[in-house]
CSV table of C-alpha atoms and ligand atoms in Angstrom, one decimal:
chain,number,residue,atom,x,y,z
A,1,MET,CA,91.1,135.7,143.4
A,2,ASN,CA,92.4,133.5,139.3
A,3,SER,CA,89.9,134.2,137.4
A,4,GLU,CA,91.0,131.1,135.5
A,5,TYR,CA,90.1,128.8,138.0
A,6,GLY,CA,87.1,127.6,138.0
A,7,LYS,CA,84.7,127.9,141.1
A,8,LEU,CA,84.0,125.5,143.9
A,9,TYR,CA,80.1,125.6,144.7
A,10,ILE,CA,79.4,123.8,148.2
A,11,VAL,CA,76.2,122.7,147.1
A,12,ALA,CA,73.5,122.2,150.2
A,13,THR,CA,70.9,119.7,149.8
A,14,PRO,CA,68.3,117.6,151.4
A,15,ILE,CA,68.4,116.1,154.6
A,16,GLY,CA,65.6,113.6,154.4
A,17,ASN,CA,62.8,115.1,152.1
A,18,LEU,CA,64.0,116.0,148.5
A,19,GLY,CA,62.0,118.6,147.8
A,20,ASP,CA,63.9,120.4,150.5
A,21,ILE,CA,66.5,120.7,147.0
A,22,THR,CA,66.6,124.8,146.0
A,23,ILE,CA,66.3,126.1,142.9
A,24,ARG,CA,69.8,127.4,142.7
A,25,ALA,CA,71.2,123.9,143.5
A,26,LEU,CA,70.0,122.7,141.0
A,27,GLU,CA,71.3,125.1,138.6
A,28,THR,CA,74.5,124.9,139.5
A,29,LEU,CA,74.7,120.5,139.8
A,30,LYS,CA,73.6,122.2,136.0
A,31,SER,CA,75.6,124.8,135.5
A,32,VAL,CA,78.9,123.0,137.6
A,33,ASP,CA,81.3,120.4,135.0
A,34,ILE,CA,82.1,117.5,138.2
A,35,VAL,CA,80.2,117.0,141.4
A,36,ALA,CA,82.6,116.3,144.1
A,37,ALA,CA,80.6,114.1,146.5
A,38,GLU,CA,81.6,112.5,150.1
A,39,ASP,CA,79.1,109.4,148.7
A,40,THR,CA,78.5,109.0,145.4
A,41,ARG,CA,75.9,106.5,144.8
A,42,GLN,CA,73.5,109.0,147.1
A,43,ALA,CA,75.1,112.2,145.0
A,44,GLY,CA,74.1,109.4,141.5
A,45,LYS,CA,70.9,109.4,143.3
A,46,LEU,CA,69.5,112.7,144.1
A,47,LEU,CA,71.5,113.4,140.2
A,48,SER,CA,69.3,111.0,138.4
A,49,HIS,CA,66.1,111.6,140.6
A,50,PHE,CA,66.6,115.7,139.3
A,51,GLU,CA,67.9,114.3,135.6
A,52,ILE,CA,70.7,115.3,135.9
A,53,LYS,CA,74.0,114.0,134.4
A,54,LYS,CA,77.7,114.8,135.7
A,55,PRO,CA,80.7,112.7,136.1
A,56,LEU,CA,81.0,112.6,139.7
A,57,ILE,CA,84.4,111.7,142.2
A,58,SER,CA,85.1,110.5,145.1
A,59,TYR,CA,85.4,113.1,148.2
A,60,PHE,CA,85.6,111.5,152.2
A,61,GLU,CA,86.7,111.6,154.7
A,62,HIS,CA,89.0,108.3,154.1
A,63,ASN,CA,90.3,109.2,150.8
A,64,LYS,CA,89.8,112.9,151.0
A,65,ALA,CA,94.8,114.3,151.6
A,66,GLN,CA,95.0,111.8,148.3
A,67,ARG,CA,91.6,113.8,146.6
A,68,GLY,CA,91.4,117.7,147.4
A,69,PRO,CA,95.1,117.7,145.5
A,70,VAL,CA,93.1,116.2,142.9
A,71,ILE,CA,89.8,117.9,143.0
A,72,ILE,CA,92.2,121.4,143.5
A,73,GLU,CA,93.9,121.0,140.6
A,74,LYS,CA,90.6,120.5,138.3
A,75,LEU,CA,89.5,123.9,139.5
A,76,ARG,CA,93.4,125.2,138.2
A,77,ASN,CA,92.5,124.2,135.1
A,78,GLY,CA,89.6,126.4,135.1
A,79,GLU,CA,87.1,123.6,136.1
A,80,ASN,CA,84.3,124.4,137.8
A,81,VAL,CA,83.5,121.7,140.7
A,82,ALA,CA,79.8,121.5,143.4
A,83,LEU,CA,81.0,120.0,146.6
A,84,VAL,CA,78.0,118.2,148.1
A,85,SER,CA,77.6,115.4,151.2
A,86,ASP,CA,75.4,112.8,152.0
A,87,ALA,CA,72.9,114.9,153.2
A,88,GLY,CA,72.4,118.8,154.2
A,89,THR,CA,75.4,120.9,153.9
A,90,PRO,CA,78.5,120.6,152.7
A,91,GLY,CA,81.3,121.4,155.2
A,92,ILE,CA,78.9,120.6,158.6
A,93,SER,CA,80.7,117.6,160.6
A,94,ASP,CA,81.3,115.9,156.9
A,95,PRO,CA,85.1,116.5,155.5
A,96,GLY,CA,84.0,119.3,153.1
A,97,ALA,CA,86.1,121.9,155.7
A,98,ASP,CA,89.1,120.5,154.8
A,99,ILE,CA,88.9,121.3,150.6
A,100,ILE,CA,87.6,124.7,150.8
A,101,LYS,CA,90.5,125.5,153.0
A,102,LEU,CA,92.6,123.9,150.0
A,103,ALA,CA,91.0,126.5,147.6
A,104,ARG,CA,90.7,129.1,149.6
A,105,GLU,CA,94.9,129.1,150.4
A,106,GLU,CA,94.8,128.5,146.2
A,107,GLY,CA,93.2,131.2,145.6
A,108,ILE,CA,89.7,129.6,143.9
A,109,THR,CA,86.5,131.2,144.5
A,110,VAL,CA,84.7,129.0,147.4
A,111,THR,CA,80.7,129.7,147.1
A,112,MET,CA,78.1,128.5,148.1
A,113,THR,CA,73.9,127.7,147.7
A,114,PRO,CA,72.9,127.1,150.8
A,115,GLY,CA,70.0,125.0,152.4
A,116,PRO,CA,68.8,122.8,154.9
A,117,VAL,CA,71.7,121.9,158.1
A,118,ALA,CA,69.9,119.3,160.9
A,119,GLY,CA,71.1,121.6,163.9
A,120,ILE,CA,69.6,124.2,163.3
A,121,MET,CA,66.7,122.6,162.3
A,122,ALA,CA,66.6,121.0,165.6
A,123,VAL,CA,67.7,123.8,167.7
A,124,VAL,CA,65.0,126.1,166.1
A,125,LEU,CA,62.6,122.8,166.8
A,126,SER,CA,63.8,121.8,169.7
A,127,GLY,CA,61.2,124.9,171.6
A,128,LEU,CA,64.1,125.6,173.7
A,129,ASP,CA,66.2,128.8,174.7
A,130,THR,CA,67.3,130.0,170.1
A,131,SER,CA,69.2,132.9,171.5
A,132,ARG,CA,72.0,131.0,172.2
A,133,PHE,CA,73.0,128.5,171.2
A,134,VAL,CA,76.7,126.6,171.0
A,135,PHE,CA,77.2,123.6,168.5
A,136,GLU,CA,79.3,119.7,169.9
A,137,ALA,CA,78.6,117.8,167.4
A,138,PHE,CA,79.7,115.1,167.3
A,139,LEU,CA,81.4,114.2,170.8
A,140,PRO,CA,84.6,112.2,170.3
A,141,GLU,CA,84.8,108.8,170.7
A,142,GLU,CA,87.8,108.2,173.4
A,143,LYS,CA,85.8,108.2,176.7
A,144,LYS,CA,87.5,110.7,178.8
A,145,LYS,CA,87.5,113.3,175.5
A,146,ARG,CA,84.0,112.6,175.6
A,147,LYS,CA,83.6,113.4,179.8
A,148,GLU,CA,85.5,116.3,179.8
A,149,ILE,CA,83.3,118.0,176.9
A,150,ILE,CA,80.4,117.3,179.1
A,151,GLU,CA,81.7,118.1,182.0
A,152,SER,CA,81.8,122.0,180.8
A,153,LEU,CA,78.6,122.3,180.0
A,154,LYS,CA,77.4,121.9,183.7
A,155,LYS,CA,77.9,126.0,183.8
A,156,GLU,CA,77.3,126.1,180.3
A,157,THR,CA,73.9,128.6,179.7
A,158,ARG,CA,73.8,128.6,176.2
A,159,THR,CA,71.3,125.8,174.6
A,160,CYS,CA,74.1,123.1,173.4
A,161,VAL,CA,73.4,121.1,169.9
A,162,PHE,CA,74.9,117.6,169.3
A,163,TYR,CA,74.9,115.3,166.3
A,164,GLU,CA,74.5,111.3,167.6
A,165,SER,CA,74.1,108.1,165.9
A,166,PRO,CA,71.7,105.3,166.6
A,167,HIS,CA,73.5,103.0,168.2
A,168,ARG,CA,75.7,105.2,170.2
A,169,ILE,CA,72.8,107.8,171.8
A,170,ILE,CA,71.4,105.8,174.7
A,171,SER,CA,74.6,105.1,175.7
A,172,THR,CA,75.5,109.2,175.3
A,173,LEU,CA,72.4,110.0,177.5
A,174,SER,CA,73.6,107.5,180.3
A,175,GLU,CA,77.1,109.8,180.6
A,176,MET,CA,75.1,112.6,180.9
A,177,GLU,CA,73.2,112.1,182.8
A,178,GLU,CA,75.1,110.7,184.9
A,179,ILE,CA,77.6,113.9,184.9
A,180,LEU,CA,74.7,116.5,184.6
A,181,GLY,CA,72.2,115.3,186.6
A,182,GLY,CA,69.2,114.0,184.5
A,183,GLU,CA,66.4,117.0,185.2
A,184,ARG,CA,67.7,119.0,182.3
A,185,ARG,CA,65.5,119.2,179.8
A,186,MET,CA,66.8,117.7,176.1
A,187,ALA,CA,65.2,117.4,173.2
A,188,LEU,CA,65.4,115.0,170.8
A,189,CYS,CA,64.6,116.1,167.2
A,190,ARG,CA,64.1,112.2,165.4
A,191,GLU,CA,64.2,111.8,161.3
A,192,LEU,CA,63.5,116.0,161.0
A,193,THR,CA,61.9,116.4,157.4
A,194,LYS,CA,61.1,112.4,156.6
A,195,VAL,CA,57.2,111.0,157.7
A,196,HIS,CA,58.4,110.2,160.8
A,197,GLU,CA,59.6,113.1,162.2
A,198,GLU,CA,59.9,114.1,165.9
A,199,ILE,CA,60.6,116.2,168.5
A,200,ASP,CA,60.6,114.5,172.1
A,201,LEU,CA,60.9,117.9,175.1
A,202,LYS,CA,61.8,115.7,178.5
A,203,THR,CA,64.8,115.1,181.1
A,204,ILE,CA,67.6,113.8,180.6
A,205,GLU,CA,66.3,110.9,182.6
A,206,GLU,CA,63.2,110.4,181.0
A,207,HIS,CA,64.2,109.6,177.5
A,208,VAL,CA,66.6,107.4,179.5
A,209,ALA,CA,63.2,105.6,181.1
A,210,MET,CA,61.7,106.2,177.5
A,211,PHE,CA,64.8,104.3,175.2
A,212,ARG,CA,64.8,101.8,177.9
A,213,GLU,CA,60.4,100.6,176.4
A,214,LYS,CA,61.2,101.3,172.8
A,215,ALA,CA,64.9,100.9,171.0
A,216,PRO,CA,65.9,104.5,169.2
A,217,ARG,CA,65.7,104.1,165.7
A,218,GLY,CA,66.9,106.6,162.7
A,219,GLU,CA,69.0,109.7,162.8
A,220,TYR,CA,68.7,111.9,165.8
A,221,VAL,CA,69.7,115.4,166.5
A,222,MET,CA,70.0,115.6,170.4
A,223,VAL,CA,69.8,119.6,171.4
A,224,LEU,CA,70.8,120.4,175.5
A,225,GLU,CA,69.1,123.1,177.2
A,226,GLY,CA,72.2,125.7,179.0
A,227,ILE,CA,71.5,126.3,182.9
A,228,SER,CA,69.4,129.3,183.7
A,229,ARG,CA,71.7,132.3,184.4
A,230,GLU,CA,69.9,133.1,187.6
A,231,SER,CA,70.5,129.0,188.7
A,232,LEU,CA,74.3,130.0,187.6
A,233,GLU,CA,74.1,132.3,190.7
A,234,GLU,CA,73.3,130.5,193.5
A,235,GLU,CA,75.8,128.0,192.7
A,236,LYS,CA,78.3,130.2,193.4
A,237,LYS,CA,76.5,131.4,196.0
A,238,ALA,CA,76.2,128.9,197.7
A,239,ALA,CA,79.9,127.2,197.4
A,240,TRP,CA,80.5,130.6,199.5
A,241,ASP,CA,77.2,129.9,202.4
A,242,ASP,CA,80.2,127.9,204.4
A,243,ILE,CA,82.6,131.8,204.7
A,244,SER,CA,81.6,134.6,206.1
A,245,VAL,CA,82.0,137.3,203.2
A,246,THR,CA,84.8,138.7,206.4
A,247,GLU,CA,86.4,135.2,205.9
A,248,HIS,CA,86.0,135.1,202.4
A,249,VAL,CA,87.8,138.8,201.9
A,250,GLU,CA,90.7,138.6,204.2
A,251,LYS,CA,91.2,135.1,202.7
A,252,LEU,CA,91.7,137.3,199.7
A,253,ILE,CA,94.1,139.4,201.1
A,254,ALA,CA,96.1,137.6,203.0
A,255,GLU,CA,97.0,135.7,199.5
A,256,GLY,CA,98.4,138.8,198.7
A,257,LEU,CA,95.7,140.9,197.1
A,258,SER,CA,94.8,144.9,198.3
A,259,LYS,CA,91.2,144.8,200.0
A,260,LYS,CA,89.7,146.7,196.6
A,261,GLU,CA,90.8,143.9,194.5
A,262,ALA,CA,90.0,141.4,197.6
A,263,ILE,CA,86.7,142.9,197.4
A,264,LYS,CA,86.7,142.9,193.7
A,265,LYS,CA,87.4,139.1,193.7
A,266,ALA,CA,85.3,137.8,196.9
A,267,ALA,CA,81.7,139.7,194.4
A,268,LEU,CA,82.7,138.2,191.1
A,269,GLU,CA,83.4,134.5,193.2
A,270,ARG,CA,80.4,134.4,195.2
A,271,GLY,CA,77.9,136.2,192.0
A,272,SER,CA,77.8,139.6,194.3
A,273,SER,CA,77.8,143.6,193.3
A,274,ARG,CA,81.1,145.0,194.9
A,275,ASN,CA,78.7,147.1,196.7
A,276,GLU,CA,77.3,144.8,198.5
A,277,ILE,CA,80.6,142.5,199.3
A,278,TYR,CA,81.8,146.1,200.8
A,279,ASN,CA,79.3,147.0,203.2
A,280,LEU,CA,79.1,143.0,204.3
A,281,TYR,CA,82.1,143.0,205.2
A,282,GLU,CA,82.4,147.0,207.1
A,283,LYS,CA,79.0,145.5,209.0
A,284,GLU,CA,80.9,141.9,209.9
A,285,LYS,CA,83.7,144.2,210.5
A,286,LYS,CA,82.4,146.5,212.9
A,287,ALA,CA,80.1,144.0,215.1
B,301,SAM,N1,76.1,117.8,157.0
B,301,SAM,C1,74.9,117.0,157.6
B,301,SAM,C2,74.3,118.6,158.1
B,301,SAM,O1,74.0,119.7,156.9
B,301,SAM,O2,73.4,118.4,158.8
B,301,SAM,C3,75.3,116.7,158.9
B,301,SAM,C4,76.4,115.1,159.1
B,301,SAM,S1,76.6,114.2,159.8
B,301,SAM,C5,77.3,113.5,159.5
B,301,SAM,C6,74.9,113.4,160.1
B,301,SAM,C7,74.0,113.6,161.0
B,301,SAM,O3,72.9,114.5,161.5
B,301,SAM,C8,72.8,113.0,162.1
B,301,SAM,O4,74.5,111.8,163.2
B,301,SAM,C9,72.6,112.9,161.9
B,301,SAM,O5,72.8,112.9,164.2
B,301,SAM,C10,72.4,114.5,161.7
B,301,SAM,N2,70.3,114.3,160.7
B,301,SAM,C11,71.2,114.3,159.9
B,301,SAM,N3,69.9,114.1,158.9
B,301,SAM,C12,69.0,114.3,160.1
B,301,SAM,C13,67.6,114.0,159.8
B,301,SAM,N4,67.0,114.4,158.7
B,301,SAM,N5,67.5,114.3,160.9
B,301,SAM,C14,67.7,114.4,162.2
B,301,SAM,N6,69.4,114.2,162.5
B,301,SAM,C15,69.5,114.6,161.6
């Protein structure tokens, strides 16, 4: 890192409640030379609420390619820059990640004042398993790609977190119902940290039915329950119900595997132990 360069400070800001700004975020915003913001109007409001006056420069999805190098030049000249996004943590589903990468490549120190992330708050409040989760962020707009991602979640055992805009939430839920079935539970986490904060945990089909009565309003995070490891095992076993263990092992041997390898693979495919498959195979053969 070059000590003559300025530092890039990634500053998390509230996702709806100004009281969630941190002391370090305020100190950093006061101390830097310039604030790069996804939306300068929004950032201006935030700064003036806390009586901070700083020059603002816009940095968003459609100007990031030109604006990134301008910000890097300022940092190289020794200016300290704070990056804020519309809400929450820059770099999470917004263009922050690109400037962080650029700065690191240039040997500029990047540090952060951490704070709210809508997806983390949602998974914590969802009432679903928080021990393992996957952050899918926004699904792609292209129908085929969306479908592929949803398909890939059929066997996902981890809790899945999605961002979604209110005008697409009904169609996304309907696609999920079609592909994953309506019985999986999902927490819709709405207006987090705001007056109308609401966490609604029910099945996908119940959500779809609810939206027939009441239009979506505000910002949402969708938290989808993973399938249990037990049902995954049961599904695996059920997929082989029509074929006996002996037929299964011999099919694999016919494909070129040794008996040992075939038993190992059959055990894996049926979600059983090698011992169990070996014993059944020997017993069925004798019979
Ligand atoms: N960088 C932000 C963060 O740290 O969470 C996320 C930005 S992303 C462009 C905006 C999405 O985050 C929204 O469409 C919504 O899914 C989610 N979101 C942001 N604020 C929220 C809130 N207060 N309540 C629920 N969802 C929110």
